[in-house]
Amino acid sequence: MLTLDAIEMREIRLPLKQPFRTASGVQDSRRILLLEITARTGETAWSECVAQETPRYSPETIDTAWFAIREWFVPALRGCALAAPSDVLARLAVFRGHRMAKAALEMACWNLAAQQAGVSLAALLGGVRRRVPVGIAIGVQPEERLLVERVRERLAQGYRNVKIKIGPTADARFVEAVRAAFGPDIPLSVDANASYTLADIELLRALDGYGLTMIEQPLAHDDLVRHADLQEQLATPICLDESITGPDRAEDMVRLRSGRIVNVKPGRVGGLSAALSIHALCQKHGLDAWVGGMLETGIGRAYNAALASLPGFTLPGDLAPGSRYWAQDIVRPAWTMSPDGFVEPPFEQPGLGVEADRDRIARLTHRSERLAL
Ligand SMILES: [Mg+2]
């Protein structure tokens, strides 16, 4: 039985290794919501909410998550004894949506349960793989030449799959340039982040000729029916990301044949219990699956790596070490990737297997709030 004692919410501003330019200016750090939950029995678990600053990937943001946790979720969980981590979601079921906020709470409870059982989170989840292959995503580049350079760097670093972001300003020409430079054999995927409609069918058909591992989320973020129409017309597997907000949507995808691969992000689907259900569904129906990333710090990454050790995650995970993004990460030991592109989920220590660097987190903290549970 797990009884929670307190939760500390913190917003940190973590400096990026390379500032990135958006329409609204240059961003040199990311706002990140971290939770530290303490159990009555003394264990402590850090977790990370993957909601971003603006509702561009999902309707949630770091500020809505902060509000939902403080105003609704903590009061609903106060004083309750949890028989299993998934009980968190049962307790919060009356509140619709806010899956990323719920996931941050639920995932911390999995970590606490693993510590109480004296096993690693990976083992508690049913993980078996000691080495997990890593893929990398490359953002939209202004020119084909620059994309080819980025792909060359990433292949040299050992990544097992290269995913390039595509959109109206960077589509088949960019894929063509990469195939021309590296040949037909490098594992290559594209991710459109919902930037097309069925009116773009000719363009999407053109992508079908490049031997891609997948075309990720070509159509609207909440669509399943049109993706089914599209999948029928394409030989390349469609992978769904944004559209799969939980196990029920994954089941709909299977029934409608909206795609053949699932990008599983525990934050997007409401936590690890939901991620495990989707993993089981994919195994049952022979769908490929992989663990996606949301630019997490080393804390969120540790949860993703533990999940990715399950046998049904058949494709490389988005588990690049934090040194790819951050000037300095907030965990010890820092995540590393082998020269041949694998990470090792920690199986030896109870819980998450990485320590939060409290001093560094304290220095980066912009606001914090402690709530009794
Ligand atoms: Mg995606």
mmCIF file of C-alpha atoms and ligand atoms in Angstrom:
data_model
loop_
_atom_site.group_PDB
_atom_site.id
_atom_site.type_symbol
_atom_site.label_atom_id
_atom_site.label_comp_id
_atom_site.label_asym_id
_atom_site.label_seq_id
_atom_site.Cartn_x
_atom_site.Cartn_y
_atom_site.Cartn_z
ATOM 1 C CA MET A 1 0.000 0.000 0.000
ATOM 2 C CA LEU A 2 1.355 3.395 -0.990
ATOM 3 C CA THR A 3 0.411 6.474 1.016
ATOM 4 C CA LEU A 4 1.725 9.810 -0.178
ATOM 5 C CA ASP A 5 2.958 12.464 2.211
ATOM 6 C CA ALA A 6 3.818 15.568 0.211
ATOM 7 C CA ILE A 7 4.524 16.884 -3.234
ATOM 8 C CA GLU A 8 6.865 19.646 -4.247
ATOM 9 C CA MET A 9 6.253 21.249 -7.633
ATOM 10 C CA ARG A 10 9.111 23.127 -9.227
ATOM 11 C CA GLU A 11 9.485 25.050 -12.420
ATOM 12 C CA ILE A 12 13.073 25.045 -13.596
ATOM 13 C CA ARG A 13 14.579 26.920 -16.543
ATOM 14 C CA LEU A 14 17.122 24.617 -18.095
ATOM 15 C CA PRO A 15 19.657 26.197 -20.492
ATOM 16 C CA LEU A 16 19.723 24.638 -23.958
ATOM 17 C CA LYS A 17 23.012 23.709 -25.564
ATOM 18 C CA GLN A 18 22.055 25.553 -28.712
ATOM 19 C CA PRO A 19 19.445 28.313 -28.594
ATOM 20 C CA PHE A 20 16.653 27.666 -31.058
ATOM 21 C CA ARG A 21 14.873 30.160 -33.181
ATOM 22 C CA THR A 22 11.096 30.225 -33.394
ATOM 23 C CA ALA A 23 8.654 32.636 -34.968
ATOM 24 C CA SER A 24 8.459 34.509 -31.658
ATOM 25 C CA GLY A 25 12.187 34.884 -31.055
ATOM 26 C CA VAL A 26 15.229 33.029 -29.797
ATOM 27 C CA GLN A 27 14.808 30.603 -26.921
ATOM 28 C CA ASP A 28 17.887 29.767 -24.893
ATOM 29 C CA SER A 29 16.284 27.706 -22.117
ATOM 30 C CA ARG A 30 13.248 25.508 -21.530
ATOM 31 C CA ARG A 31 10.655 25.838 -18.785
ATOM 32 C CA ILE A 32 10.210 22.403 -17.218
ATOM 33 C CA LEU A 33 7.859 21.224 -14.458
ATOM 34 C CA LEU A 34 9.414 18.742 -12.037
ATOM 35 C CA LEU A 35 7.623 16.957 -9.203
ATOM 36 C CA GLU A 36 9.165 15.467 -6.111
ATOM 37 C CA ILE A 37 6.755 13.190 -4.258
ATOM 38 C CA THR A 38 7.446 11.767 -0.824
ATOM 39 C CA ALA A 39 5.752 8.650 0.543
ATOM 40 C CA ARG A 40 4.755 8.276 4.221
ATOM 41 C CA THR A 41 7.333 5.483 4.411
ATOM 42 C CA GLY A 42 10.080 7.969 3.500
ATOM 43 C CA GLU A 43 10.861 7.169 -0.153
ATOM 44 C CA THR A 44 11.172 10.075 -2.558
ATOM 45 C CA ALA A 45 10.492 10.093 -6.292
ATOM 46 C CA TRP A 46 11.210 12.780 -8.876
ATOM 47 C CA SER A 47 9.154 12.944 -12.026
ATOM 48 C CA GLU A 48 8.774 15.295 -14.954
ATOM 49 C CA CYS A 49 5.687 16.715 -16.638
ATOM 50 C CA VAL A 50 6.214 16.810 -20.407
ATOM 51 C CA ALA A 51 3.745 19.644 -21.086
ATOM 52 C CA GLN A 52 5.381 22.438 -23.042
ATOM 53 C CA GLU A 53 5.216 26.187 -22.678
ATOM 54 C CA THR A 54 2.548 26.654 -25.342
ATOM 55 C CA PRO A 55 -0.271 24.322 -26.498
ATOM 56 C CA ARG A 56 1.330 23.462 -29.829
ATOM 57 C CA TYR A 57 1.802 19.721 -29.354
ATOM 58 C CA SER A 58 -1.153 19.078 -27.045
ATOM 59 C CA PRO A 59 -3.707 21.370 -25.389
ATOM 60 C CA GLU A 60 -1.782 21.156 -22.107
ATOM 61 C CA THR A 61 0.951 23.543 -21.028
ATOM 62 C CA ILE A 62 3.290 23.701 -18.062
ATOM 63 C CA ASP A 63 0.974 26.316 -16.533
ATOM 64 C CA THR A 64 -2.228 24.302 -16.978
ATOM 65 C CA ALA A 65 -0.460 21.276 -15.468
ATOM 66 C CA TRP A 66 0.680 23.297 -12.456
ATOM 67 C CA PHE A 67 -2.880 24.563 -11.950
ATOM 68 C CA ALA A 68 -4.524 21.132 -12.412
ATOM 69 C CA ILE A 69 -2.162 19.427 -9.969
ATOM 70 C CA ARG A 70 -2.535 22.095 -7.295
ATOM 71 C CA GLU A 71 -6.249 22.836 -7.599
ATOM 72 C CA TRP A 72 -7.779 19.456 -8.463
ATOM 73 C CA PHE A 73 -5.421 16.483 -8.373
ATOM 74 C CA VAL A 74 -3.628 16.949 -5.048
ATOM 75 C CA PRO A 75 -6.912 17.521 -3.148
ATOM 76 C CA ALA A 76 -8.394 14.394 -4.798
ATOM 77 C CA LEU A 77 -5.392 12.271 -3.790
ATOM 78 C CA ARG A 78 -5.036 13.656 -0.269
ATOM 79 C CA GLY A 79 -5.065 10.960 2.411
ATOM 80 C CA CYS A 80 -5.714 8.038 0.098
ATOM 81 C CA ALA A 81 -3.823 4.750 0.198
ATOM 82 C CA LEU A 82 -2.953 3.423 -3.248
ATOM 83 C CA ALA A 83 -2.847 -0.340 -3.820
ATOM 84 C CA ALA A 84 -1.120 0.160 -7.180
ATOM 85 C CA PRO A 85 0.283 3.121 -9.147
ATOM 86 C CA SER A 86 -2.628 2.886 -11.602
ATOM 87 C CA ASP A 87 -4.974 3.780 -8.708
ATOM 88 C CA VAL A 88 -3.814 7.373 -9.192
ATOM 89 C CA LEU A 89 -5.663 7.480 -12.492
ATOM 90 C CA ALA A 90 -8.760 5.818 -11.031
ATOM 91 C CA ARG A 91 -8.817 8.534 -8.337
ATOM 92 C CA LEU A 92 -8.469 11.264 -10.954
ATOM 93 C CA ALA A 93 -10.881 9.739 -13.477
ATOM 94 C CA VAL A 94 -13.584 12.326 -12.764
ATOM 95 C CA PHE A 95 -11.302 14.995 -14.231
ATOM 96 C CA ARG A 96 -11.180 14.929 -18.006
ATOM 97 C CA GLY A 97 -8.042 15.434 -20.020
ATOM 98 C CA HIS A 98 -4.867 16.856 -18.434
ATOM 99 C CA ARG A 99 -3.110 13.587 -19.179
ATOM 100 C CA MET A 100 0.399 14.992 -18.958
ATOM 101 C CA ALA A 101 -0.294 16.394 -15.486
ATOM 102 C CA LYS A 102 -1.830 13.086 -14.375
ATOM 103 C CA ALA A 103 1.068 11.137 -15.896
ATOM 104 C CA ALA A 104 3.644 13.106 -13.903
ATOM 105 C CA LEU A 105 1.876 12.033 -10.683
ATOM 106 C CA GLU A 106 1.278 8.445 -11.784
ATOM 107 C CA MET A 107 4.837 7.894 -13.005
ATOM 108 C CA ALA A 108 6.286 9.095 -9.689
ATOM 109 C CA CYS A 109 4.063 6.522 -7.948
ATOM 110 C CA TRP A 110 5.525 3.748 -10.154
ATOM 111 C CA ASN A 111 8.969 4.905 -9.059
ATOM 112 C CA LEU A 112 7.900 4.834 -5.375
ATOM 113 C CA ALA A 113 6.368 1.361 -5.832
ATOM 114 C CA ALA A 114 9.619 0.107 -7.380
ATOM 115 C CA GLN A 115 11.634 1.497 -4.458
ATOM 116 C CA GLN A 116 9.271 -0.101 -1.945
ATOM 117 C CA ALA A 117 9.574 -3.445 -3.745
ATOM 118 C CA GLY A 118 13.377 -3.069 -3.904
ATOM 119 C CA VAL A 119 13.456 -3.461 -7.695
ATOM 120 C CA SER A 120 14.292 -1.214 -10.627
ATOM 121 C CA LEU A 121 11.463 0.570 -12.406
ATOM 122 C CA ALA A 122 12.439 -1.287 -15.597
ATOM 123 C CA ALA A 123 12.025 -4.648 -13.821
ATOM 124 C CA LEU A 124 8.734 -3.616 -12.205
ATOM 125 C CA LEU A 125 7.323 -2.653 -15.618
ATOM 126 C CA GLY A 126 8.304 -6.045 -17.051
ATOM 127 C CA GLY A 127 11.347 -4.846 -18.974
ATOM 128 C CA VAL A 128 13.736 -7.443 -20.339
ATOM 129 C CA ARG A 129 16.103 -5.681 -22.718
ATOM 130 C CA ARG A 130 19.385 -4.519 -21.206
ATOM 131 C CA ARG A 131 20.315 -2.455 -24.270
ATOM 132 C CA VAL A 132 17.822 -0.317 -26.136
ATOM 133 C CA PRO A 133 18.533 1.122 -29.610
ATOM 134 C CA VAL A 134 18.289 4.895 -29.924
ATOM 135 C CA GLY A 135 16.933 7.001 -32.764
ATOM 136 C CA ILE A 136 17.225 10.740 -33.278
ATOM 137 C CA ALA A 137 14.860 13.392 -34.620
ATOM 138 C CA ILE A 138 16.190 16.264 -36.724
ATOM 139 C CA GLY A 139 14.131 19.458 -36.927
ATOM 140 C CA VAL A 140 13.028 21.178 -40.125
ATOM 141 C CA GLN A 141 16.087 22.671 -41.820
ATOM 142 C CA PRO A 142 16.043 25.703 -44.121
ATOM 143 C CA GLU A 143 17.863 23.888 -46.950
ATOM 144 C CA GLU A 144 18.441 20.327 -48.105
ATOM 145 C CA ARG A 145 22.219 20.780 -47.830
ATOM 146 C CA LEU A 146 21.978 21.597 -44.100
ATOM 147 C CA LEU A 147 19.711 18.605 -43.489
ATOM 148 C CA VAL A 148 22.208 16.289 -45.179
ATOM 149 C CA GLU A 149 24.946 17.687 -42.892
ATOM 150 C CA ARG A 150 22.837 17.097 -39.777
ATOM 151 C CA VAL A 151 22.017 13.540 -40.871
ATOM 152 C CA ARG A 152 25.708 12.858 -41.503
ATOM 153 C CA GLU A 153 26.595 14.008 -37.969
ATOM 154 C CA ARG A 154 23.907 11.868 -36.364
ATOM 155 C CA LEU A 155 24.819 8.738 -38.314
ATOM 156 C CA ALA A 156 28.469 9.222 -37.293
ATOM 157 C CA GLN A 157 27.325 9.393 -33.650
ATOM 158 C CA GLY A 158 25.803 5.922 -33.991
ATOM 159 C CA TYR A 159 22.049 6.597 -33.948
ATOM 160 C CA ARG A 160 20.060 3.560 -35.100
ATOM 161 C CA ASN A 161 17.323 5.521 -36.870
ATOM 162 C CA VAL A 162 17.131 9.038 -38.244
ATOM 163 C CA LYS A 163 13.777 10.781 -38.247
ATOM 164 C CA ILE A 164 13.465 14.005 -40.134
ATOM 165 C CA LYS A 165 10.721 16.502 -39.444
ATOM 166 C CA ILE A 166 8.834 17.446 -42.570
ATOM 167 C CA GLY A 167 6.223 20.050 -43.379
ATOM 168 C CA PRO A 168 4.994 22.297 -46.155
ATOM 169 C CA THR A 169 8.404 24.019 -46.448
ATOM 170 C CA ALA A 170 10.426 20.791 -46.307
ATOM 171 C CA ASP A 171 8.927 17.673 -47.823
ATOM 172 C CA ALA A 172 9.815 15.087 -50.481
ATOM 173 C CA ARG A 173 12.755 17.142 -51.824
ATOM 174 C CA PHE A 174 14.417 16.887 -48.419
ATOM 175 C CA VAL A 175 13.850 13.126 -48.214
ATOM 176 C CA GLU A 176 15.215 12.810 -51.748
ATOM 177 C CA ALA A 177 18.363 14.726 -50.750
ATOM 178 C CA VAL A 178 18.999 12.421 -47.769
ATOM 179 C CA ARG A 179 18.455 9.262 -49.813
ATOM 180 C CA ALA A 180 20.718 10.620 -52.567
ATOM 181 C CA ALA A 181 23.487 11.314 -50.034
ATOM 182 C CA PHE A 182 23.293 8.119 -47.947
ATOM 183 C CA GLY A 183 21.623 5.533 -50.166
ATOM 184 C CA PRO A 184 18.585 3.333 -49.643
ATOM 185 C CA ASP A 185 19.851 1.404 -46.616
ATOM 186 C CA ILE A 186 20.001 3.920 -43.756
ATOM 187 C CA PRO A 187 16.933 3.594 -41.519
ATOM 188 C CA LEU A 188 14.988 6.764 -42.235
ATOM 189 C CA SER A 189 11.604 8.017 -41.016
ATOM 190 C CA VAL A 190 9.687 11.257 -41.399
ATOM 191 C CA ASP A 191 7.426 13.059 -38.911
ATOM 192 C CA ALA A 192 4.929 15.603 -40.223
ATOM 193 C CA ASN A 193 3.469 16.590 -36.816
ATOM 194 C CA ALA A 194 -0.014 16.815 -38.332
ATOM 195 C CA SER A 195 0.895 19.311 -41.030
ATOM 196 C CA TYR A 196 -0.967 17.744 -43.970
ATOM 197 C CA THR A 197 -4.536 16.944 -45.034
ATOM 198 C CA LEU A 198 -5.900 14.435 -47.530
ATOM 199 C CA ALA A 199 -5.773 17.253 -50.098
ATOM 200 C CA ASP A 200 -1.979 16.677 -50.030
ATOM 201 C CA ILE A 201 -2.375 13.081 -51.190
ATOM 202 C CA GLU A 202 -0.048 13.451 -54.179
ATOM 203 C CA LEU A 203 2.728 14.749 -51.982
ATOM 204 C CA LEU A 204 2.171 11.983 -49.419
ATOM 205 C CA ARG A 205 2.170 9.383 -52.198
ATOM 206 C CA ALA A 206 5.505 10.765 -53.371
ATOM 207 C CA LEU A 207 6.970 9.900 -49.946
ATOM 208 C CA ASP A 208 5.967 6.295 -50.496
ATOM 209 C CA GLY A 209 8.845 5.702 -52.901
ATOM 210 C CA TYR A 210 11.701 6.279 -50.440
ATOM 211 C CA GLY A 211 11.686 3.096 -48.384
ATOM 212 C CA LEU A 212 10.864 4.973 -45.175
ATOM 213 C CA THR A 213 10.462 3.054 -41.920
ATOM 214 C CA MET A 214 7.374 5.159 -41.229
ATOM 215 C CA ILE A 215 5.504 8.359 -41.964
ATOM 216 C CA GLU A 216 4.609 9.740 -38.546
ATOM 217 C CA GLN A 217 1.381 11.641 -37.893
ATOM 218 C CA PRO A 218 0.841 13.069 -41.385
ATOM 219 C CA LEU A 219 -2.739 14.248 -40.725
ATOM 220 C CA ALA A 220 -4.598 16.117 -37.968
ATOM 221 C CA HIS A 221 -3.539 15.653 -34.339
ATOM 222 C CA ASP A 222 -6.850 14.075 -33.309
ATOM 223 C CA ASP A 223 -7.666 12.147 -36.478
ATOM 224 C CA LEU A 224 -8.011 8.392 -36.967
ATOM 225 C CA VAL A 225 -10.519 8.020 -39.834
ATOM 226 C CA ARG A 226 -8.598 9.973 -42.484
ATOM 227 C CA HIS A 227 -5.385 8.261 -41.469
ATOM 228 C CA ALA A 228 -7.157 4.964 -42.236
ATOM 229 C CA ASP A 229 -8.043 6.260 -45.722
ATOM 230 C CA LEU A 230 -4.442 7.337 -46.210
ATOM 231 C CA GLN A 231 -2.904 4.104 -44.906
ATOM 232 C CA GLU A 232 -4.975 2.186 -47.438
ATOM 233 C CA GLN A 233 -3.282 4.163 -50.207
ATOM 234 C CA LEU A 234 0.291 3.928 -48.914
ATOM 235 C CA ALA A 235 2.699 1.010 -48.669
ATOM 236 C CA THR A 236 4.807 2.825 -46.023
ATOM 237 C CA PRO A 237 3.507 2.228 -42.481
ATOM 238 C CA ILE A 238 1.840 5.227 -40.866
ATOM 239 C CA CYS A 239 2.936 5.797 -37.268
ATOM 240 C CA LEU A 240 0.541 7.645 -34.984
ATOM 241 C CA ASP A 241 1.779 9.942 -32.240
ATOM 242 C CA GLU A 242 -0.543 12.873 -31.374
ATOM 243 C CA SER A 243 -3.722 10.905 -32.264
ATOM 244 C CA ILE A 244 -3.113 8.186 -29.664
ATOM 245 C CA THR A 245 -4.101 9.830 -26.390
ATOM 246 C CA GLY A 246 -4.759 6.574 -24.560
ATOM 247 C CA PRO A 247 -5.400 2.832 -24.869
ATOM 248 C CA ASP A 248 -8.892 3.331 -26.321
ATOM 249 C CA ARG A 249 -7.567 5.420 -29.188
ATOM 250 C CA ALA A 250 -4.924 2.749 -29.847
ATOM 251 C CA GLU A 251 -7.711 0.185 -30.029
ATOM 252 C CA ASP A 252 -9.624 2.439 -32.448
ATOM 253 C CA MET A 253 -6.462 2.691 -34.559
ATOM 254 C CA VAL A 254 -6.236 -1.097 -34.757
ATOM 255 C CA ARG A 255 -9.908 -1.492 -35.665
ATOM 256 C CA LEU A 256 -9.919 1.284 -38.247
ATOM 257 C CA ARG A 257 -6.458 0.361 -39.581
ATOM 258 C CA SER A 258 -5.345 3.966 -39.200
ATOM 259 C CA GLY A 259 -1.687 2.979 -39.044
ATOM 260 C CA ARG A 260 0.707 0.160 -38.284
ATOM 261 C CA ILE A 261 3.125 1.697 -35.751
ATOM 262 C CA VAL A 262 2.560 3.523 -32.455
ATOM 263 C CA ASN A 263 4.842 6.146 -30.948
ATOM 264 C CA VAL A 264 4.237 5.639 -27.214
ATOM 265 C CA LYS A 265 4.910 8.636 -24.976
ATOM 266 C CA PRO A 266 3.800 7.957 -21.422
ATOM 267 C CA GLY A 267 3.075 11.643 -20.791
ATOM 268 C CA ARG A 268 0.736 11.890 -23.784
ATOM 269 C CA VAL A 269 -1.298 8.794 -22.861
ATOM 270 C CA GLY A 270 -1.708 9.549 -19.131
ATOM 271 C CA GLY A 271 1.156 7.577 -17.623
ATOM 272 C CA LEU A 272 2.917 4.241 -17.516
ATOM 273 C CA SER A 273 -0.195 2.115 -16.858
ATOM 274 C CA ALA A 274 -1.731 3.373 -20.105
ATOM 275 C CA ALA A 275 1.607 2.946 -21.904
ATOM 276 C CA LEU A 276 1.713 -0.697 -20.735
ATOM 277 C CA SER A 277 -1.830 -1.273 -22.051
ATOM 278 C CA ILE A 278 -0.874 0.136 -25.448
ATOM 279 C CA HIS A 279 2.292 -1.983 -25.467
ATOM 280 C CA ALA A 280 0.192 -5.102 -24.796
ATOM 281 C CA LEU A 281 -2.276 -4.148 -27.541
ATOM 282 C CA CYS A 282 0.538 -3.667 -30.057
ATOM 283 C CA GLN A 283 2.015 -7.057 -29.162
ATOM 284 C CA LYS A 284 -1.381 -8.729 -29.492
ATOM 285 C CA HIS A 285 -1.986 -7.281 -32.946
ATOM 286 C CA GLY A 286 1.574 -7.436 -34.260
ATOM 287 C CA LEU A 287 2.023 -3.665 -34.488
ATOM 288 C CA ASP A 288 5.467 -2.152 -34.137
ATOM 289 C CA ALA A 289 5.918 0.353 -31.326
ATOM 290 C CA TRP A 290 8.624 2.606 -29.948
ATOM 291 C CA VAL A 291 9.051 5.039 -27.087
ATOM 292 C CA GLY A 292 8.970 8.666 -28.193
ATOM 293 C CA GLY A 293 10.500 11.660 -26.453
ATOM 294 C CA MET A 294 9.407 15.163 -25.487
ATOM 295 C CA LEU A 295 12.828 16.788 -24.961
ATOM 296 C CA GLU A 296 12.868 15.466 -21.412
ATOM 297 C CA THR A 297 15.629 16.048 -18.899
ATOM 298 C CA GLY A 298 17.502 13.026 -17.559
ATOM 299 C CA ILE A 299 14.606 12.432 -15.142
ATOM 300 C CA GLY A 300 11.884 11.984 -17.757
ATOM 301 C CA ARG A 301 14.355 10.107 -19.923
ATOM 302 C CA ALA A 302 14.933 7.540 -17.162
ATOM 303 C CA TYR A 303 11.219 6.667 -17.155
ATOM 304 C CA ASN A 304 11.236 6.394 -20.956
ATOM 305 C CA ALA A 305 14.336 4.179 -20.960
ATOM 306 C CA ALA A 306 12.790 1.846 -18.365
ATOM 307 C CA LEU A 307 9.633 1.596 -20.480
ATOM 308 C CA ALA A 308 11.615 1.037 -23.678
ATOM 309 C CA SER A 309 13.184 -2.094 -22.169
ATOM 310 C CA LEU A 310 9.882 -3.933 -22.707
ATOM 311 C CA PRO A 311 9.984 -6.504 -25.511
ATOM 312 C CA GLY A 312 7.194 -5.030 -27.650
ATOM 313 C CA PHE A 313 9.078 -1.789 -28.329
ATOM 314 C CA THR A 314 10.488 -3.118 -31.561
ATOM 315 C CA LEU A 315 11.880 0.094 -33.070
ATOM 316 C CA PRO A 316 14.593 2.490 -31.790
ATOM 317 C CA GLY A 317 13.401 4.846 -29.030
ATOM 318 C CA ASP A 318 13.793 8.612 -28.910
ATOM 319 C CA LEU A 319 16.242 8.306 -26.001
ATOM 320 C CA ALA A 320 19.188 10.500 -27.020
ATOM 321 C CA PRO A 321 21.375 11.475 -24.056
ATOM 322 C CA GLY A 322 20.679 14.871 -22.479
ATOM 323 C CA SER A 323 24.053 16.162 -23.665
ATOM 324 C CA ARG A 324 22.403 16.382 -27.083
ATOM 325 C CA TYR A 325 20.084 19.129 -25.825
ATOM 326 C CA TRP A 326 21.306 20.527 -22.512
ATOM 327 C CA ALA A 327 24.450 22.398 -21.585
ATOM 328 C CA GLN A 328 24.325 20.232 -18.446
ATOM 329 C CA ASP A 329 21.646 17.722 -17.395
ATOM 330 C CA ILE A 330 20.076 17.528 -13.925
ATOM 331 C CA VAL A 331 20.792 13.871 -13.118
ATOM 332 C CA ARG A 332 23.747 11.790 -12.019
ATOM 333 C CA PRO A 333 25.089 9.733 -13.635
ATOM 334 C CA ALA A 334 24.545 11.535 -16.938
ATOM 335 C CA TRP A 335 22.870 9.459 -19.648
ATOM 336 C CA THR A 336 25.274 8.147 -22.243
ATOM 337 C CA MET A 337 24.861 6.281 -25.499
ATOM 338 C CA SER A 338 27.285 3.623 -26.748
ATOM 339 C CA PRO A 339 29.155 4.357 -30.014
ATOM 340 C CA ASP A 340 26.864 1.846 -31.748
ATOM 341 C CA GLY A 341 23.727 3.698 -30.595
ATOM 342 C CA PHE A 342 22.336 1.929 -27.523
ATOM 343 C CA VAL A 343 21.382 3.070 -24.023
ATOM 344 C CA GLU A 344 21.264 0.802 -21.010
ATOM 345 C CA PRO A 345 18.176 1.179 -18.820
ATOM 346 C CA PRO A 346 19.251 0.857 -15.181
ATOM 347 C CA PHE A 347 18.240 -2.556 -13.828
ATOM 348 C CA GLU A 348 20.559 -2.732 -10.827
ATOM 349 C CA GLN A 349 19.332 -0.063 -8.386
ATOM 350 C CA PRO A 350 15.804 0.119 -6.937
ATOM 351 C CA GLY A 351 13.636 2.776 -8.602
ATOM 352 C CA LEU A 352 14.719 5.041 -11.410
ATOM 353 C CA GLY A 353 18.469 4.363 -11.321
ATOM 354 C CA VAL A 354 19.522 8.004 -11.653
ATOM 355 C CA GLU A 355 19.831 10.646 -8.921
ATOM 356 C CA ALA A 356 18.408 14.133 -9.247
ATOM 357 C CA ASP A 357 21.184 16.719 -8.868
ATOM 358 C CA ARG A 358 19.489 18.707 -6.094
ATOM 359 C CA ASP A 359 22.012 21.561 -5.982
ATOM 360 C CA ARG A 360 21.753 22.168 -9.673
ATOM 361 C CA ILE A 361 17.961 21.887 -9.625
ATOM 362 C CA ALA A 362 17.843 24.403 -6.736
ATOM 363 C CA ARG A 363 19.924 26.866 -8.759
ATOM 364 C CA LEU A 364 17.663 26.481 -11.791
ATOM 365 C CA THR A 365 14.395 26.760 -9.857
ATOM 366 C CA HIS A 366 12.202 29.659 -10.920
ATOM 367 C CA ARG A 367 9.239 28.893 -8.633
ATOM 368 C CA SER A 368 8.270 26.079 -6.300
ATOM 369 C CA GLU A 369 5.338 25.073 -4.144
ATOM 370 C CA ARG A 370 5.006 22.351 -1.531
ATOM 371 C CA LEU A 371 1.644 20.697 -0.931
ATOM 372 C CA ALA A 372 0.689 18.163 1.731
ATOM 373 C CA LEU A 373 -0.966 14.958 0.555
HETATM 374 MG MG MG B 1 5.942 12.862 -33.489
#
